[in-house]
PDB file of C-alpha atoms in Angstrom:
ATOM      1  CA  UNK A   1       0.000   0.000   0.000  1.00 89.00           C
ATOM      2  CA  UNK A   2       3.322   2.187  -0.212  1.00 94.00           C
ATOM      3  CA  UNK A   3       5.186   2.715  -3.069  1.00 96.00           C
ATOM      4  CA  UNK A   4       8.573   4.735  -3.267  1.00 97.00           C
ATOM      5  CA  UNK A   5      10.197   6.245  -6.379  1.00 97.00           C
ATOM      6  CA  UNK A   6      13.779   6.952  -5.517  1.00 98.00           C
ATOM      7  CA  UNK A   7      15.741   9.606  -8.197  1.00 97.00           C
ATOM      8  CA  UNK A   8      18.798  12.214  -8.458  1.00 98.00           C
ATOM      9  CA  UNK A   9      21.662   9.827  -7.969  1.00 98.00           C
ATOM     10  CA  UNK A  10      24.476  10.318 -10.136  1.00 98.00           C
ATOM     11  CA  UNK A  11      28.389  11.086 -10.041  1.00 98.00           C
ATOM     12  CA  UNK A  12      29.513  13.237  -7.898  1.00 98.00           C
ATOM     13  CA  UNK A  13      33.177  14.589  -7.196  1.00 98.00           C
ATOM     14  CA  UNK A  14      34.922  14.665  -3.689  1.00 98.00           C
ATOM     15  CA  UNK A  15      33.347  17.362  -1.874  1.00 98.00           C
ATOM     16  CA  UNK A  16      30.375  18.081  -3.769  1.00 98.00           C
ATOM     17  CA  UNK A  17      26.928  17.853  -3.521  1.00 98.00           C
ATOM     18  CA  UNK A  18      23.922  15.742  -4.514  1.00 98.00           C
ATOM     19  CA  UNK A  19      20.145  15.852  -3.664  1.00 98.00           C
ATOM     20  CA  UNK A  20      18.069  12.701  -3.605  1.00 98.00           C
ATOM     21  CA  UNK A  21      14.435  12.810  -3.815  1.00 98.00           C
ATOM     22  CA  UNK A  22      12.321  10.326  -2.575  1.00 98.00           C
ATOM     23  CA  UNK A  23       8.609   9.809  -4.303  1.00 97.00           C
ATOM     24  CA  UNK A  24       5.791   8.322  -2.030  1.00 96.00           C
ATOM     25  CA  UNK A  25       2.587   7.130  -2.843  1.00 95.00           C
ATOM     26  CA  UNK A  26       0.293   5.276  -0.458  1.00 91.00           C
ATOM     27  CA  UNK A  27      -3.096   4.383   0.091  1.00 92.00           C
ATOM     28  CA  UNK A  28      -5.296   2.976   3.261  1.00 91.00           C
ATOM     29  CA  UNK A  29      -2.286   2.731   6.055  1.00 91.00           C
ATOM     30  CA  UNK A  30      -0.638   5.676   7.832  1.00 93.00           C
ATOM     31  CA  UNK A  31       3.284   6.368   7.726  1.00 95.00           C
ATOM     32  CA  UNK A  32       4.936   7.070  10.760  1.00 95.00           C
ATOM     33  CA  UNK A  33       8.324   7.928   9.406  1.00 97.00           C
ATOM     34  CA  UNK A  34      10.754   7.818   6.257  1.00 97.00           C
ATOM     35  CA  UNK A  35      14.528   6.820   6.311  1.00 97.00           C
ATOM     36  CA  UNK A  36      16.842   6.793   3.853  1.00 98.00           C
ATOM     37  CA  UNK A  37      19.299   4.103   3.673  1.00 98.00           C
ATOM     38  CA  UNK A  38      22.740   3.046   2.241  1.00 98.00           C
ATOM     39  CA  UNK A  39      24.176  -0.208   0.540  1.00 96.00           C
ATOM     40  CA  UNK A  40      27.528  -0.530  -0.057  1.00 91.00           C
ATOM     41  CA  UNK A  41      28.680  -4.147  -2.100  1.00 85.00           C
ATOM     42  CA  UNK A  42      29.395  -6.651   0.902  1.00 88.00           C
ATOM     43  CA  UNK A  43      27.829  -4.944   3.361  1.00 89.00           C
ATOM     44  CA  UNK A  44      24.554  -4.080   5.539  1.00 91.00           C
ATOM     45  CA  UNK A  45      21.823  -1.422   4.784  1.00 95.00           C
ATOM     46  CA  UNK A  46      22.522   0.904   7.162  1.00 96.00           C
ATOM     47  CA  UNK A  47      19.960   3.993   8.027  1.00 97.00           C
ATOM     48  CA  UNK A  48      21.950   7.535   7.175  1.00 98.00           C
ATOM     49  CA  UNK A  49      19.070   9.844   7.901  1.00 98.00           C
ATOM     50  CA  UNK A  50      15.307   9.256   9.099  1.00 98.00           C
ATOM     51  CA  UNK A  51      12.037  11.983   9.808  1.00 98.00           C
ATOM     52  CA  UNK A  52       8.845  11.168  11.393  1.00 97.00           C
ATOM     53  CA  UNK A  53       5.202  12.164  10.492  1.00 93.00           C
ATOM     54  CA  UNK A  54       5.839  15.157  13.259  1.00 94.00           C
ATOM     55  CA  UNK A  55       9.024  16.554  11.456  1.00 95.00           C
ATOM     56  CA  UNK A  56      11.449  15.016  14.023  1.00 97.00           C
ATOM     57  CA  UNK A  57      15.026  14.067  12.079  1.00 98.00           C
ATOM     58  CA  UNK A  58      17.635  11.562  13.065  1.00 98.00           C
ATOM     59  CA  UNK A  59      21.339  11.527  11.277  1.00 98.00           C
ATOM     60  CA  UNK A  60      24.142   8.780  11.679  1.00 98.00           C
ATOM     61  CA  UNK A  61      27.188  10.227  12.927  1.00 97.00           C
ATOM     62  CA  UNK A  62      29.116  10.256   9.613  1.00 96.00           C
ATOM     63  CA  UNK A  63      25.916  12.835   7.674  1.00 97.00           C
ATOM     64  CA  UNK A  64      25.615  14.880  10.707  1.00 97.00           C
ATOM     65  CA  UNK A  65      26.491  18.593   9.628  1.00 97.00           C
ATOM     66  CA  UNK A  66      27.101  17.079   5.932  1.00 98.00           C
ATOM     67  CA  UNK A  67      23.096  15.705   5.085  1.00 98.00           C
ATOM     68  CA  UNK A  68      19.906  17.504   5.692  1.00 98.00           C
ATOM     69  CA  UNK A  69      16.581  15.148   5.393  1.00 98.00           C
ATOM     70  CA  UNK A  70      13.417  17.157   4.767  1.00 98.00           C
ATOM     71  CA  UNK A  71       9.198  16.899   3.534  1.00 96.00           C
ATOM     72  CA  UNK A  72       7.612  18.345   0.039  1.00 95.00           C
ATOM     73  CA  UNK A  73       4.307  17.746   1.493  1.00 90.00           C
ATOM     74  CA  UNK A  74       3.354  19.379  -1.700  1.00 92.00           C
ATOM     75  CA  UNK A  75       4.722  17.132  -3.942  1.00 93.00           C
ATOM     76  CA  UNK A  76       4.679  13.960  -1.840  1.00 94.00           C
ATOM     77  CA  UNK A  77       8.163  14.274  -1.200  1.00 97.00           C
ATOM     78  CA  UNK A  78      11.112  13.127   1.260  1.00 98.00           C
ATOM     79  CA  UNK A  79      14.929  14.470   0.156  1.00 98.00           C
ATOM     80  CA  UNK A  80      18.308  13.681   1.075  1.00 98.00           C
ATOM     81  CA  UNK A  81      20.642  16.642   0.438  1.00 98.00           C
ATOM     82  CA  UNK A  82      23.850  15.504   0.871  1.00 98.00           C
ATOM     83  CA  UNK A  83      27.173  17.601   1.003  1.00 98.00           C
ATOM     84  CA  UNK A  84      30.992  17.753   1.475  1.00 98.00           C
ATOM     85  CA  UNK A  85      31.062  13.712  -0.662  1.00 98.00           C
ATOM     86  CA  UNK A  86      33.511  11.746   0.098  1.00 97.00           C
ATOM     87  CA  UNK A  87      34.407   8.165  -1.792  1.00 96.00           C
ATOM     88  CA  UNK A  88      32.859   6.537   1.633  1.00 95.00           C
ATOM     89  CA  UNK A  89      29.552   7.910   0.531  1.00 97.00           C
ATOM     90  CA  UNK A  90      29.166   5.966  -2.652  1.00 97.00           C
ATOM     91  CA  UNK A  91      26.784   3.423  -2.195  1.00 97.00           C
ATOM     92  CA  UNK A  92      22.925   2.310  -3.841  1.00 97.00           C
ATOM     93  CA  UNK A  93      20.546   4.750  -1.317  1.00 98.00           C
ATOM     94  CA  UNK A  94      17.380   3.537  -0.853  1.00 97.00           C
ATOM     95  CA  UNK A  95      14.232   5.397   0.753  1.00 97.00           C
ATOM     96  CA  UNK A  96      11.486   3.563   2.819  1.00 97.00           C
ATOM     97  CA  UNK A  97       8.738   3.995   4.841  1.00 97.00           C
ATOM     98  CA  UNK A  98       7.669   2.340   8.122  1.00 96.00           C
ATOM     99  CA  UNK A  99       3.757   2.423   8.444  1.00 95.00           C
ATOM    100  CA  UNK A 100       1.889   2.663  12.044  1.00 92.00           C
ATOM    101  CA  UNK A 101       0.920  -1.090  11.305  1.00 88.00           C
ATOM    102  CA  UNK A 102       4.879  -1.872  11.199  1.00 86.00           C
ATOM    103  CA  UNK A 103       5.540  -3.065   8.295  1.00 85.00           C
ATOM    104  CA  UNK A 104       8.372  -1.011   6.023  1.00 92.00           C
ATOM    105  CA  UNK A 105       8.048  -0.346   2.569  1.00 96.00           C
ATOM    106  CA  UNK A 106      11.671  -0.253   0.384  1.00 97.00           C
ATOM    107  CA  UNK A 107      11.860   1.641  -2.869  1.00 97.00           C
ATOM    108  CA  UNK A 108      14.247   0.123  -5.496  1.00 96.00           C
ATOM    109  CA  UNK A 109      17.285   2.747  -4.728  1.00 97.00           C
ATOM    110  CA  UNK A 110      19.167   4.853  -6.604  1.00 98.00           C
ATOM    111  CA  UNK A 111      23.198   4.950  -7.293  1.00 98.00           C
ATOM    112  CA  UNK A 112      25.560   7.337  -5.711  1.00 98.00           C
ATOM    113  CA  UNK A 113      29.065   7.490  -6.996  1.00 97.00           C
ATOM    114  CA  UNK A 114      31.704   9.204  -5.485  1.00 97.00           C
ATOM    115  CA  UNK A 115      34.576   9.599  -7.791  1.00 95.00           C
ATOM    116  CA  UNK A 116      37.608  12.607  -9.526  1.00 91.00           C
TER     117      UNK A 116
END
């Protein structure tokens, strides 16, 4: 009942910036919050930056100060902007959405590459 549209990965240089946008649609369950995610080859998904229904943002220690995590309510939107890219950034980002019945809905990610 939640679908997510992931976009605005790309290739980025050392030290610049990307924006990730994260589409939502849903229907007939409630979200509670939104997270954005990282896979890197041969590792865990790990959670980089989260917000809840009432605005309230969480960042893992290496985006804090670097990534910002905000709402389009308008356009039905959650983004990632991300500065300051380093190589350890690179990774398939993936947006989902954790309903108030507690199941979490993935999107298909999008690719981040870090790279001179």
């Amino acid at each position: 009942q939640v679908q997510l549209v992931e976009s605005g990965g790309g290739l980025v240089q050392p030290g610049g910036s990307l924006t990730l946008s994260c589409e939502l649609t849903s229907s007939g369950v409630t979200i509670t919050s939104v997270g954005w995610y990282r896979r890197v080859p041969g590792t865990q998904v790990e959670l980089v930056a989260s917000i809840t229904a009432d605005g309230e943002r969480w960042y893992q220690d290496s985006a804090k100060g670097r990534f910002t995590i905000s709402r389009d309510s308008a356009k039905g939107t959650v983004n990632l902007k991300m500065n300051s890219l380093t190589p350890d950034d690179a990774a398939v980002y993936l947006c989902a959405a954790r309903t108030s019945n507690g199941p979490r809905y993935w999107g298909r990610g999008t690719q981040v590459t870090v790279s001179s």
